[in-house]
Short mmCIF file of C-alpha atoms and ligand atoms in Angstrom, two decimals:
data_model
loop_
_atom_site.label_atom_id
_atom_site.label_comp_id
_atom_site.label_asym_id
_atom_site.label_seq_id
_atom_site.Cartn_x
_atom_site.Cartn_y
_atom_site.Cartn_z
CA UNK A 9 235.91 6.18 -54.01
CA UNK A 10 235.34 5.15 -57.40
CA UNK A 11 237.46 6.14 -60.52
CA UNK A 12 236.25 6.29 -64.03
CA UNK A 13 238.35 7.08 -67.24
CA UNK A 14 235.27 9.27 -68.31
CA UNK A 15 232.12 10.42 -66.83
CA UNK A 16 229.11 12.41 -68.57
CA UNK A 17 227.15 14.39 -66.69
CA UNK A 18 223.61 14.63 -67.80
CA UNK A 19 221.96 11.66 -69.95
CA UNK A 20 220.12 13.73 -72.61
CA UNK A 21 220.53 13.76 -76.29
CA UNK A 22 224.35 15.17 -76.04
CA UNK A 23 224.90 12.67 -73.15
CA UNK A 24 223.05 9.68 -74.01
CA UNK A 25 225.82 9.77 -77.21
CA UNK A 26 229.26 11.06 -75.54
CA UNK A 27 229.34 7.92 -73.25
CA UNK A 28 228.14 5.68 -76.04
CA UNK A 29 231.34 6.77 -78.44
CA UNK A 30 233.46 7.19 -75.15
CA UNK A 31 232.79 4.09 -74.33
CA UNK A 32 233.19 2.45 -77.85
CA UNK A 33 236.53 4.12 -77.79
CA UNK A 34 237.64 2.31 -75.41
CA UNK A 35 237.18 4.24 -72.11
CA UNK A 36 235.99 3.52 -68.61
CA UNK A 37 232.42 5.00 -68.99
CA UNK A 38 230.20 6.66 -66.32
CA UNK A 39 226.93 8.61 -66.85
CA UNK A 40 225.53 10.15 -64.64
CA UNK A 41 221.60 11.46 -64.86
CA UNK A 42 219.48 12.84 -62.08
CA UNK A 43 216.28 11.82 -63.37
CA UNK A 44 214.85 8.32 -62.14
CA UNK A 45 215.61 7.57 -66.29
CA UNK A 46 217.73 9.17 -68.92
CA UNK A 47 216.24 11.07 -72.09
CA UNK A 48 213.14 12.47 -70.45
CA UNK A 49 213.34 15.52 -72.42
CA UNK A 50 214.33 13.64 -75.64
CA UNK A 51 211.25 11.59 -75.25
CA UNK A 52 209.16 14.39 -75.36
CA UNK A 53 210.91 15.97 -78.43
CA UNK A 54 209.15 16.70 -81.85
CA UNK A 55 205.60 16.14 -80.35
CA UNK A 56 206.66 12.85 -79.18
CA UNK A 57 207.75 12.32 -82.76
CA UNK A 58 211.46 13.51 -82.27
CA UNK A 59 212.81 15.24 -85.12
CA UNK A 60 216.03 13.80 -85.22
CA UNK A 61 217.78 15.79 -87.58
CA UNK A 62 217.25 18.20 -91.03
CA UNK A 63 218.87 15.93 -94.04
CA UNK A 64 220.28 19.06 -95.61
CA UNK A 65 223.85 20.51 -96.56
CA UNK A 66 226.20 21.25 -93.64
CA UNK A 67 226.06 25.12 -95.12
CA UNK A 68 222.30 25.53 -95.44
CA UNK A 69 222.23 24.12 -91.70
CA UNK A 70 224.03 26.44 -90.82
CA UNK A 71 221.62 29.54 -91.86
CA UNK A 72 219.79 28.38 -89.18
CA UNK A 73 221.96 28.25 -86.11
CA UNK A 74 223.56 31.26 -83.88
CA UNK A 75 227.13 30.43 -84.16
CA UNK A 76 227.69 28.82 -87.68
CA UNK A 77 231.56 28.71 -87.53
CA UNK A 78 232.15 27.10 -83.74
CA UNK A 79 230.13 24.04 -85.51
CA UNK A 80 231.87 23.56 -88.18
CA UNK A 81 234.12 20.53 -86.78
CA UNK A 82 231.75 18.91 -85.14
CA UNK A 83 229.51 18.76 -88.49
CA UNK A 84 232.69 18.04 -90.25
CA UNK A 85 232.82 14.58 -88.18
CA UNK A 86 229.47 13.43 -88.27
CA UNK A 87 226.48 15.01 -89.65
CA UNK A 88 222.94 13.74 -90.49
CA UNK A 89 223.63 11.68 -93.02
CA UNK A 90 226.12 10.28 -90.29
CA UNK A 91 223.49 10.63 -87.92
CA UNK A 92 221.18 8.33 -89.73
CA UNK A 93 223.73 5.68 -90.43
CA UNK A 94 224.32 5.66 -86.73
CA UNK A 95 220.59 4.94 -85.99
CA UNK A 96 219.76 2.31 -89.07
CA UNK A 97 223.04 0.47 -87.47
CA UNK A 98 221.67 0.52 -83.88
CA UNK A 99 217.95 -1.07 -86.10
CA UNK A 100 216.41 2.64 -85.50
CA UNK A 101 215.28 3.06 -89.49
CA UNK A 102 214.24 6.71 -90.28
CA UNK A 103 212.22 8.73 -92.47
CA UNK A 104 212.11 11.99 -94.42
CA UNK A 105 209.34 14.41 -94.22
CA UNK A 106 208.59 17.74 -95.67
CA UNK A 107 211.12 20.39 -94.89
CA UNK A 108 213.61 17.62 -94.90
CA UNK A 109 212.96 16.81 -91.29
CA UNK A 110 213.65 13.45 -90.36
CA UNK A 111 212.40 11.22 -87.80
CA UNK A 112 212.08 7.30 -86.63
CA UNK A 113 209.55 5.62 -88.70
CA UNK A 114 207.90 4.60 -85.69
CA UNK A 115 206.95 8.09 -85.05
CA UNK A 116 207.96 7.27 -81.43
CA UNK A 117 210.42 9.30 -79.35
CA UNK A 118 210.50 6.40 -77.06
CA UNK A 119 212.28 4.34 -79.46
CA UNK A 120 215.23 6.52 -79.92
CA UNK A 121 215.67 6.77 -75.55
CA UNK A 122 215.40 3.33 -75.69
CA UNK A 123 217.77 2.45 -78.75
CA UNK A 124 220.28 4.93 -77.40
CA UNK A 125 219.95 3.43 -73.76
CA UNK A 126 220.58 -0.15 -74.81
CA UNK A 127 223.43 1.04 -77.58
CA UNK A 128 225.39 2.76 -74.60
CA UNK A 129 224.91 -0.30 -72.06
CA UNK A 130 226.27 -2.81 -74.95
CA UNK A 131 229.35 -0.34 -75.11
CA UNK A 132 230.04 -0.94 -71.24
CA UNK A 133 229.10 2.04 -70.11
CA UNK A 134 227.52 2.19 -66.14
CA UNK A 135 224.43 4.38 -65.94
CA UNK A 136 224.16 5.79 -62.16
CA UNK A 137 219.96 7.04 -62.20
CA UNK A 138 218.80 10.11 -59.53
CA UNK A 139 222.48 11.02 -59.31
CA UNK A 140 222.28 15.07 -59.76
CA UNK A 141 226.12 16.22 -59.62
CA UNK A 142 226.42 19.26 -57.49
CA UNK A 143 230.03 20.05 -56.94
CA UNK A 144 232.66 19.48 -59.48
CA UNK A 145 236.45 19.59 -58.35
CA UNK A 146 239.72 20.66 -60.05
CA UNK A 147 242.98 20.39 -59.49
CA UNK A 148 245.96 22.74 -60.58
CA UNK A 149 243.60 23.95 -63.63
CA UNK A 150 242.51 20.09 -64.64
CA UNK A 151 239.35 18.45 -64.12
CA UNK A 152 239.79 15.86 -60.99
CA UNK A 153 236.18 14.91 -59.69
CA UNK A 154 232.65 15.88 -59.49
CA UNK A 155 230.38 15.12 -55.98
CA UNK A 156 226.75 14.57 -55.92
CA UNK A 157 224.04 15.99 -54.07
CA UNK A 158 223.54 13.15 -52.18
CA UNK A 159 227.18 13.41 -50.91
CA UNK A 160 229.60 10.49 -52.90
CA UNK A 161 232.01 11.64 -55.19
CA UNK A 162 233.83 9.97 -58.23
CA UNK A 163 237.07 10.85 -59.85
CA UNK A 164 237.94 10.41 -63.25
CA UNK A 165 240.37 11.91 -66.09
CA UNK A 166 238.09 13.43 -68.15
CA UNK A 167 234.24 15.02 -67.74
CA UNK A 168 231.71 15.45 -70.19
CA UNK A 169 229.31 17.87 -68.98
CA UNK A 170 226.10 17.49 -71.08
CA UNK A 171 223.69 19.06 -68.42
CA UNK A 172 221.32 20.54 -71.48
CA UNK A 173 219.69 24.13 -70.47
CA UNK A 174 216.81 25.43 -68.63
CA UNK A 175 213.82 25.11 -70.52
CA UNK A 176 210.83 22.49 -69.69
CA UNK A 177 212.48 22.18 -66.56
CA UNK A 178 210.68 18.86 -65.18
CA UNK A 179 212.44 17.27 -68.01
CA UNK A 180 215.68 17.53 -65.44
CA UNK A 181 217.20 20.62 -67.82
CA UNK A 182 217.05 23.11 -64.49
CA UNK A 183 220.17 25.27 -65.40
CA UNK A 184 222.47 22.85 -62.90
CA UNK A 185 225.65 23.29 -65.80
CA UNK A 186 225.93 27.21 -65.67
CA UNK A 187 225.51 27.14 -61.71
CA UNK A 188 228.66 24.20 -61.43
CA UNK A 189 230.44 25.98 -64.08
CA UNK A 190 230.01 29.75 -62.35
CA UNK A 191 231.96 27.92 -59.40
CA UNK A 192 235.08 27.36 -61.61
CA UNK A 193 235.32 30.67 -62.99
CA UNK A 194 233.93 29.67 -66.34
CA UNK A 195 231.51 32.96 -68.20
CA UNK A 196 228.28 32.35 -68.99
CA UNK A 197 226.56 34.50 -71.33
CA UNK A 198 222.53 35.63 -70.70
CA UNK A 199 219.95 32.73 -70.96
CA UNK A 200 216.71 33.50 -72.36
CA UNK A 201 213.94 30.94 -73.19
CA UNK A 202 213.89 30.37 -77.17
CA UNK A 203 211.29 28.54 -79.56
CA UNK A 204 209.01 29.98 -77.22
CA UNK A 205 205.09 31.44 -77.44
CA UNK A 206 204.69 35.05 -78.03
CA UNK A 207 202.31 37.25 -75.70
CA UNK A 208 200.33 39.70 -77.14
CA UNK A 209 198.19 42.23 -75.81
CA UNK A 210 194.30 41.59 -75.18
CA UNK A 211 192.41 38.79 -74.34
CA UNK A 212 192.67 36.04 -77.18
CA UNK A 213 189.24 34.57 -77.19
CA UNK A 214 188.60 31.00 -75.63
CA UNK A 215 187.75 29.07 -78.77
CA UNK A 216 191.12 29.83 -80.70
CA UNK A 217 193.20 27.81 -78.31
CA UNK A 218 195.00 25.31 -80.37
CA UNK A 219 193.83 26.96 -83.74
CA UNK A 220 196.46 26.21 -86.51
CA UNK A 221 196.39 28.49 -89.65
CA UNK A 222 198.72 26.84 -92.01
CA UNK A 223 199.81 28.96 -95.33
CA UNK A 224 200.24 31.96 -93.77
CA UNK A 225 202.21 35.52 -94.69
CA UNK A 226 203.07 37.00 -91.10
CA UNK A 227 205.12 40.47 -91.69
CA UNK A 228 206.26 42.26 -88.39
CA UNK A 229 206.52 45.49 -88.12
CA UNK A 230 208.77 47.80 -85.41
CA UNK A 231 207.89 51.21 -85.29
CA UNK A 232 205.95 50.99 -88.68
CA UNK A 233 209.29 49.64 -90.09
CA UNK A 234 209.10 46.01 -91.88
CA UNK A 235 211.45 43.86 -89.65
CA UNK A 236 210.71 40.54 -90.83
CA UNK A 237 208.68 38.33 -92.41
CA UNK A 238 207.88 34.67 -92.63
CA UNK A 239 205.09 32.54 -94.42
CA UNK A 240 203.97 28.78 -92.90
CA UNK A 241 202.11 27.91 -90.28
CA UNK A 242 201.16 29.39 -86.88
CA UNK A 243 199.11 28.73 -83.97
CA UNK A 244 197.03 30.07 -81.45
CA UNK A 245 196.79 29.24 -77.81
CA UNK A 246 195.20 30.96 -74.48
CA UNK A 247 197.60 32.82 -73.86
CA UNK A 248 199.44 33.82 -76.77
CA UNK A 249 200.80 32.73 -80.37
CA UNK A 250 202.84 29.17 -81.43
CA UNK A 251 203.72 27.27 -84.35
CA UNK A 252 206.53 26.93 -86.66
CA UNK A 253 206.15 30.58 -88.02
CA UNK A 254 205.92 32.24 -84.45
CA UNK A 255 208.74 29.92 -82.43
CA UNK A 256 211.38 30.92 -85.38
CA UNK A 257 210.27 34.66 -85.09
CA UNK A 258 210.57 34.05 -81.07
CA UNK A 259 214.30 32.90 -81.52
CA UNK A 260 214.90 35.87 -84.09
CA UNK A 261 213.74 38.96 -82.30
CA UNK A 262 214.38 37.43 -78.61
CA UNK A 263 216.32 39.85 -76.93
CA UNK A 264 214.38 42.43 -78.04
CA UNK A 265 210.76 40.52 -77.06
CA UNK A 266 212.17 39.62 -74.05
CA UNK A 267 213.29 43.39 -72.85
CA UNK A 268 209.57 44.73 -74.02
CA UNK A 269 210.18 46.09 -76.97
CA UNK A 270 206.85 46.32 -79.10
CA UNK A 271 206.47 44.76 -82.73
CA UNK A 272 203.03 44.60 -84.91
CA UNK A 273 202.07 41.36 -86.09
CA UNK A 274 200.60 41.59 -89.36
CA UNK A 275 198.85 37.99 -90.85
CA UNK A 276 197.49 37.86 -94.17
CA UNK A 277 194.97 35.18 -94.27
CA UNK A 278 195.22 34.72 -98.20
CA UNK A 279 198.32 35.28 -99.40
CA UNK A 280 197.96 33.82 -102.52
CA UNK A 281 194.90 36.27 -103.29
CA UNK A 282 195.47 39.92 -104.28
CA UNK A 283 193.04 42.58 -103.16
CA UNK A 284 191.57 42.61 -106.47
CA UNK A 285 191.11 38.60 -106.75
CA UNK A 286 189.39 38.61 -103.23
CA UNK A 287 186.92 41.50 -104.40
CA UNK A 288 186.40 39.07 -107.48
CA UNK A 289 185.86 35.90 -105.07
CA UNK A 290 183.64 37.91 -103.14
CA UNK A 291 181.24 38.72 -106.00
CA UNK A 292 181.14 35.51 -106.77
CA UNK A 293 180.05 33.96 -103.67
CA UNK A 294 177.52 36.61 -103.38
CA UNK A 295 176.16 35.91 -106.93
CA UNK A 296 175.79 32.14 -106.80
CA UNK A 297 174.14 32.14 -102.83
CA UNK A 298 171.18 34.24 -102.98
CA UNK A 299 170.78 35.25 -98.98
CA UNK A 300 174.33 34.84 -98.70
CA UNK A 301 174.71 36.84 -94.79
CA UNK A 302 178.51 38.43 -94.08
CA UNK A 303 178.43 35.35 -91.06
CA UNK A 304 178.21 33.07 -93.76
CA UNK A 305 180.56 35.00 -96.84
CA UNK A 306 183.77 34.59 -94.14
CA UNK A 307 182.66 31.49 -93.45
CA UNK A 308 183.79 30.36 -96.93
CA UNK A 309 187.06 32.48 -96.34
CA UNK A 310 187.76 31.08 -92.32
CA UNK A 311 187.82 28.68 -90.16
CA UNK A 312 184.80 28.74 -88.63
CA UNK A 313 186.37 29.82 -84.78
CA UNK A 314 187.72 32.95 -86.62
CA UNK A 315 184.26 34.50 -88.04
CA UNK A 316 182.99 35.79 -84.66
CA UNK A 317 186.67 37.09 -84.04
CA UNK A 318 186.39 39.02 -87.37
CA UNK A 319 182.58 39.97 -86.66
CA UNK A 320 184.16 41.64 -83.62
CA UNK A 321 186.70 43.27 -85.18
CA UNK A 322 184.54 44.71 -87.89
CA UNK A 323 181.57 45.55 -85.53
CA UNK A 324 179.48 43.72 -88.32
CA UNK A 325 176.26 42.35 -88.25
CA UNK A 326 176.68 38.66 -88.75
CA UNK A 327 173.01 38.58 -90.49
CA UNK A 328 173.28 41.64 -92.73
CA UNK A 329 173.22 40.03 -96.79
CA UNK A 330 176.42 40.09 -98.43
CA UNK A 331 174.62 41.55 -101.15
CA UNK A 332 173.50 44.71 -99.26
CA UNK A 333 177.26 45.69 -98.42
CA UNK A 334 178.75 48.64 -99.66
CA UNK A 335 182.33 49.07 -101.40
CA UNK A 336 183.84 50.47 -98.06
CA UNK A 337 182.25 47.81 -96.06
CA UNK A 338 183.75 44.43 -98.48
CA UNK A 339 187.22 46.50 -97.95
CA UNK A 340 187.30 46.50 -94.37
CA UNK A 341 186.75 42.88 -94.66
CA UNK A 342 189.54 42.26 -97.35
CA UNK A 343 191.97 44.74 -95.43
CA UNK A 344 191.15 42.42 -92.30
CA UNK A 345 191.88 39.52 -94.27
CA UNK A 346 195.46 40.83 -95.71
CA UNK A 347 196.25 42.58 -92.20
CA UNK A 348 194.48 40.89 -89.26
CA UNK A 349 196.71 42.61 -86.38
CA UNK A 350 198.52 41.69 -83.16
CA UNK A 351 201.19 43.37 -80.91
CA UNK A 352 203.16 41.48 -78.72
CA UNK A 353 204.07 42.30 -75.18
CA UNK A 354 206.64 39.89 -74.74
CA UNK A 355 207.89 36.27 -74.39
CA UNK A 356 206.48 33.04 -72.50
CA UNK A 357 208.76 31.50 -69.81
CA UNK A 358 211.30 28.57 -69.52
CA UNK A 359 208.37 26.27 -68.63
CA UNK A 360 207.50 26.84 -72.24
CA UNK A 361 210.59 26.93 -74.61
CA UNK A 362 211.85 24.07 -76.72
CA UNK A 363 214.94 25.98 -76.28
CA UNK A 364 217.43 28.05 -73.89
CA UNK A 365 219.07 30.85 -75.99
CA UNK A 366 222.65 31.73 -74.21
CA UNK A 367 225.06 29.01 -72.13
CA UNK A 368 228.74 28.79 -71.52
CA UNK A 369 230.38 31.41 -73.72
CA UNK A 370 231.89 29.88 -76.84
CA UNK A 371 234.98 31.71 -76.49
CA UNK A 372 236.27 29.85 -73.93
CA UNK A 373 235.38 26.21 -75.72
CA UNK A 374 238.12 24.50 -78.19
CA UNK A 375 235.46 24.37 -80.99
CA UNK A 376 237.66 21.22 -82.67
CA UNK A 377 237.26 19.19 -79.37
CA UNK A 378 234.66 20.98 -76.82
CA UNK A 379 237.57 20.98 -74.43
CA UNK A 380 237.22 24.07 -71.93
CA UNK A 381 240.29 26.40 -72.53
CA UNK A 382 239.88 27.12 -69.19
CA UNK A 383 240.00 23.94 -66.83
CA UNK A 384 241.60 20.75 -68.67
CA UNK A 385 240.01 17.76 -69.52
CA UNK A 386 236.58 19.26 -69.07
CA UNK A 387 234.09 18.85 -72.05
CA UNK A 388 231.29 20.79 -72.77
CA UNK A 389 228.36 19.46 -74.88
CA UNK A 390 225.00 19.97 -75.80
CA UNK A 391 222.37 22.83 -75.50
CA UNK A 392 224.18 24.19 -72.01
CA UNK A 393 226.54 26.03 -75.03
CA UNK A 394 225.42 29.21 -76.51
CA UNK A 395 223.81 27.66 -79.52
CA UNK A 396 220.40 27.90 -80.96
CA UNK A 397 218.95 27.11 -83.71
CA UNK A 398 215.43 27.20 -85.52
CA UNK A 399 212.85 24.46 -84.89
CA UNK A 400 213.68 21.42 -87.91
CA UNK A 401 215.64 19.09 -86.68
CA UNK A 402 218.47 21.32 -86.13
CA UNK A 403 218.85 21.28 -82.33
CA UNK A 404 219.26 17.59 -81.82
CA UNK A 405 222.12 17.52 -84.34
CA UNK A 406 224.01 20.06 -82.44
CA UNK A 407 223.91 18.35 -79.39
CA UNK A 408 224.64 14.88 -81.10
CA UNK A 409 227.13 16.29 -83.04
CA UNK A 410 228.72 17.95 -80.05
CA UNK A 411 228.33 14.80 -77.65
CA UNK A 412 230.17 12.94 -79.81
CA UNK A 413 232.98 15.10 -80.94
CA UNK A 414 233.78 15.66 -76.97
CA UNK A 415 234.16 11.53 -76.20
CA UNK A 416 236.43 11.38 -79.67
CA UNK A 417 238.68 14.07 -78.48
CA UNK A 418 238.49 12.81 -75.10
CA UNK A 419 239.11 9.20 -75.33
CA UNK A 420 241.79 10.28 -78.53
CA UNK A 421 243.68 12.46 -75.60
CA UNK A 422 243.23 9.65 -73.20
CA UNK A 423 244.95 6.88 -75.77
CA UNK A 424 247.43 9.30 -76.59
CA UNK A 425 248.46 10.11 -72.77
CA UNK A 426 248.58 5.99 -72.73
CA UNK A 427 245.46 5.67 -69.96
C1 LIG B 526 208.94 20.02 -76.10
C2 LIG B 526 210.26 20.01 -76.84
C3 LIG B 526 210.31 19.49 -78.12
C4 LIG B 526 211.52 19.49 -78.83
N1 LIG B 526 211.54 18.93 -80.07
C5 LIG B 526 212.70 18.91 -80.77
C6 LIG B 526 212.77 18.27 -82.04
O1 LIG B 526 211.83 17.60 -82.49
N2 LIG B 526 213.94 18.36 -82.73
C7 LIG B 526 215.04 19.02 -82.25
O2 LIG B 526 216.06 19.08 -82.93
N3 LIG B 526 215.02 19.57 -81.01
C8 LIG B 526 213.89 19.52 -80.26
N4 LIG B 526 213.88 20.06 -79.00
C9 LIG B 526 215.15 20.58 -78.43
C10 LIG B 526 216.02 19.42 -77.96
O3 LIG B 526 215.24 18.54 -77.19
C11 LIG B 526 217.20 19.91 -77.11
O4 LIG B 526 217.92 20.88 -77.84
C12 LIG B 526 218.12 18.73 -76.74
O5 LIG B 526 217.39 17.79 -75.99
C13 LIG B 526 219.33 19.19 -75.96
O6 LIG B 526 220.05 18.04 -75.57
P1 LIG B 526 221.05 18.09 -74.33
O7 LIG B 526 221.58 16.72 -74.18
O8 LIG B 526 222.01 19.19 -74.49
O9 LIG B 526 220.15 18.48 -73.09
P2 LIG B 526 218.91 17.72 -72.44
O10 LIG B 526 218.22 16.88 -73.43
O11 LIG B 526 218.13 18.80 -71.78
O12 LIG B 526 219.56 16.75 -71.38
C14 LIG B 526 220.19 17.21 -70.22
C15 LIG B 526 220.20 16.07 -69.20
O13 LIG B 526 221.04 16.42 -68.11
C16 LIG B 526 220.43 16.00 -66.90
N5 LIG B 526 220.96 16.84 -65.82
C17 LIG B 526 220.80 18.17 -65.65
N6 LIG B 526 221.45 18.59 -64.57
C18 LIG B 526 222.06 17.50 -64.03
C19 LIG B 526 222.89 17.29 -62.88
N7 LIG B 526 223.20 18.30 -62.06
N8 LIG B 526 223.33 16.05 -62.62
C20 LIG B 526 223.02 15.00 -63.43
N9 LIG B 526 222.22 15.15 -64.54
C21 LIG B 526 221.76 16.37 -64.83
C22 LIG B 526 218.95 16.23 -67.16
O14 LIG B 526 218.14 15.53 -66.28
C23 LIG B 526 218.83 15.80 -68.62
O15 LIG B 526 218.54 14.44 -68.72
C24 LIG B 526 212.71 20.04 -78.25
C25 LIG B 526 212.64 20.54 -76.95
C26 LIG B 526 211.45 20.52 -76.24
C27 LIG B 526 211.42 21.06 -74.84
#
């Protein structure tokens, strides 16, 4: 039997930091990760990038996440700017990029795993590898133990649970936190994947897998009613639509995707161009090319994989002269431009969301020290809460910020008890 002041369950983001600070507080650290290595997820993050954090106000942040004012003390103690002081100390120097996104000038993931792995062993704490918890035990309302699947058990004062959610499961994020938290009576609200592709209806054609259109208006439209729009940059993939633009809008309307309701996706191609301007473009590009075809005119408006898609759409003959098409004929093509159409049939699975939407209901969690209201000396941490935010940086900070706000108030509550 082996007894810990503090163990973490799960060594992602929100774990990787609890038992660093637990341990730098002065506690009797144990993490525990079922994966052969800690961070697998992490290491993936931000295209292999990682996207540490967004290096913007604590009240713009905010905008962007589900439940602004159950964050609000863990920002309070340590935000990005905290964030980034933590990594330049542990020699991790970062960088700013557009959108205020930062990440490791490296550009490799890797380096933050590692730096964070090394960090928490110089604070003492024991990492225990392929050690998935399956059991957790209490006693008279408080926290006493935890067992794992492979039968030992360890007993400590105070557990972090940091198990993450249930998206990209081979990461080791398979949902394991709600089930051991179920057990103990503990309500968890509905999980639906997040940041995730959109399905729409018909075939999307081979060759726009992986197409990015950057500079883009998207409007969406529910029952002919403007719901929402957005303007960046999207992507296209067999089986549906990505990128920036699309994940956000995944996050927004997710219930509703997820439950089959049916919005109209409406991109305009040239935002910056009225009507008017792209009749005047037009007649330009028909004056100075002499045998200027329509394949050719949307070349100079496309990317080349989208002029057959448009052909399609506007049952054109690639070969017919610019020059020979009639006012009705260069509208269709500007209206296709302005308002080239998609509907969506719903969501993409776990497999594919940077996020899980939903967790351990927030009501029951002592937002000033992620203490459980309902069994003592449990902590909660991470993306296994019902937060979400947009894609930016902003989901890492939760779960650093909340990693390390539950080993302060743990290891505080430990010095104060005198253990
Ligand atoms: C492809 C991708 C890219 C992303 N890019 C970014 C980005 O650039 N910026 C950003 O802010 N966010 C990004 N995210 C989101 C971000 O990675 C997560 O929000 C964050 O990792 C959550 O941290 P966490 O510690 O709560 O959970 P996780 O990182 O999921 O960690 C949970 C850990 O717990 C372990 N575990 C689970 N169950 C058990 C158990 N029973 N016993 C022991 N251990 C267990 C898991 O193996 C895992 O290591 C990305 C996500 C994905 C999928």
């Amino acid at each position: 039997m082996d007894k810990y002041d503090l163990i973490v369950v799960g060594g992602g983001a929100s774990g990787l930091m609890a038992s660093g600070f637990a341990a730098q507080n002065g506690a009797k650290v144990l993490l525990l990760e079922k994966m052969s290595r800690p961070g697998r997820k992490l290491r993936i993050t931000g295209k292999g990038r990682c996207n540490l954090t967004n290096l913007t106000t604590i009240d713009d942040f905010l905008t962007h996440v589900n439940q602004a004012e159950f964050l609000k003390p863990a920002f309070n103690a340590f935000f990005a700017e905290d964030l980034i002081s933590f990594f330049n100390a542990i020699n991790i120097k970062t960088k700013t990029e557009r959108g205020r996104r930062v990440f490791p000038q490296s550009d490799k993931a890797q380096d933050i795993v590692d730096g964070l792995e090394k960090w928490i062993l110089k604070q003492g704490v024991q990492i225990k590898k392929n050690a998935r918890v399956n059991k957790l035990f209490t006693r008279n309302g408080y926290i006493s133990g935890l067992r794992l699947q492979k039968g030992k058990m360890f007993f400590a004062d105070k557990i972090i649970l940091c198990t993450g959610g249930t998206s990209y499961p081979a990461t080791g994020s398979t949902g394991d936190g709600y089930k051991l938290l179920k057990t103990l009576g503990l309500q968890i609200t509905e999980i639906k994947p997040a940041l995730v592709p959109i399905i729409v209806k018909g075939k999307l054609p081979a060759k726009l897998n992986r197409l990015s259109l950057k500079n883009i208006n998207l409007e969406v439209y529910k029952n002919k009613n403007l719901v929402a729009e957005k303007f960046g940059e999207m992507q296209f993939l067999n089986h549906g639509l990505s990128g920036p633009i699309i994940l956000s809008l995944s996050r927004m309307l997710n219930k509703e995707l997820s439950t089959g309701t049916l919005f109209d996706l409406s991109i305009d191609l040239k935002p910056a161009l009225s009507e008017v301007k792209l009749q005047n473009r037009f007649q330009r590009e028909i004056e100075n090319i002499r045998y200027l075809d329509v394949q050719g005119l949307l070349r100079k408006l496309l990317p080349a994989q989208l002029v057959q898609v448009f052909l399609d759409r506007l049952k054109m003959d690639a070969r017919k002269l610019a020059s020979k098409l009639n006012q009705n004929e260069i509208k269709k093509i500007i209206l296709l431009l302005k308002d080239f159409r998609f509907q969506t049939t719903g969501l993409r699975g776990f497999d594919e969301a940077i996020i899980t939407s939903g967790g351990v209901d927030l009501n029951e969690v002592n937002p000033e020290t992620m203490e459980s209201r309902l069994i003592k000396n449990l902590y909660l941490a991470g993306e296994m809460l019902d937060l979400d935010a947009d894609t930016g940086g902003y989901n890492l900070q939760i779960a650093f910020s909340t990693g390390r706000l539950a080993a302060m108030a743990a290891t505080n509550k430990l010095k104060r008890d005198g253990k």
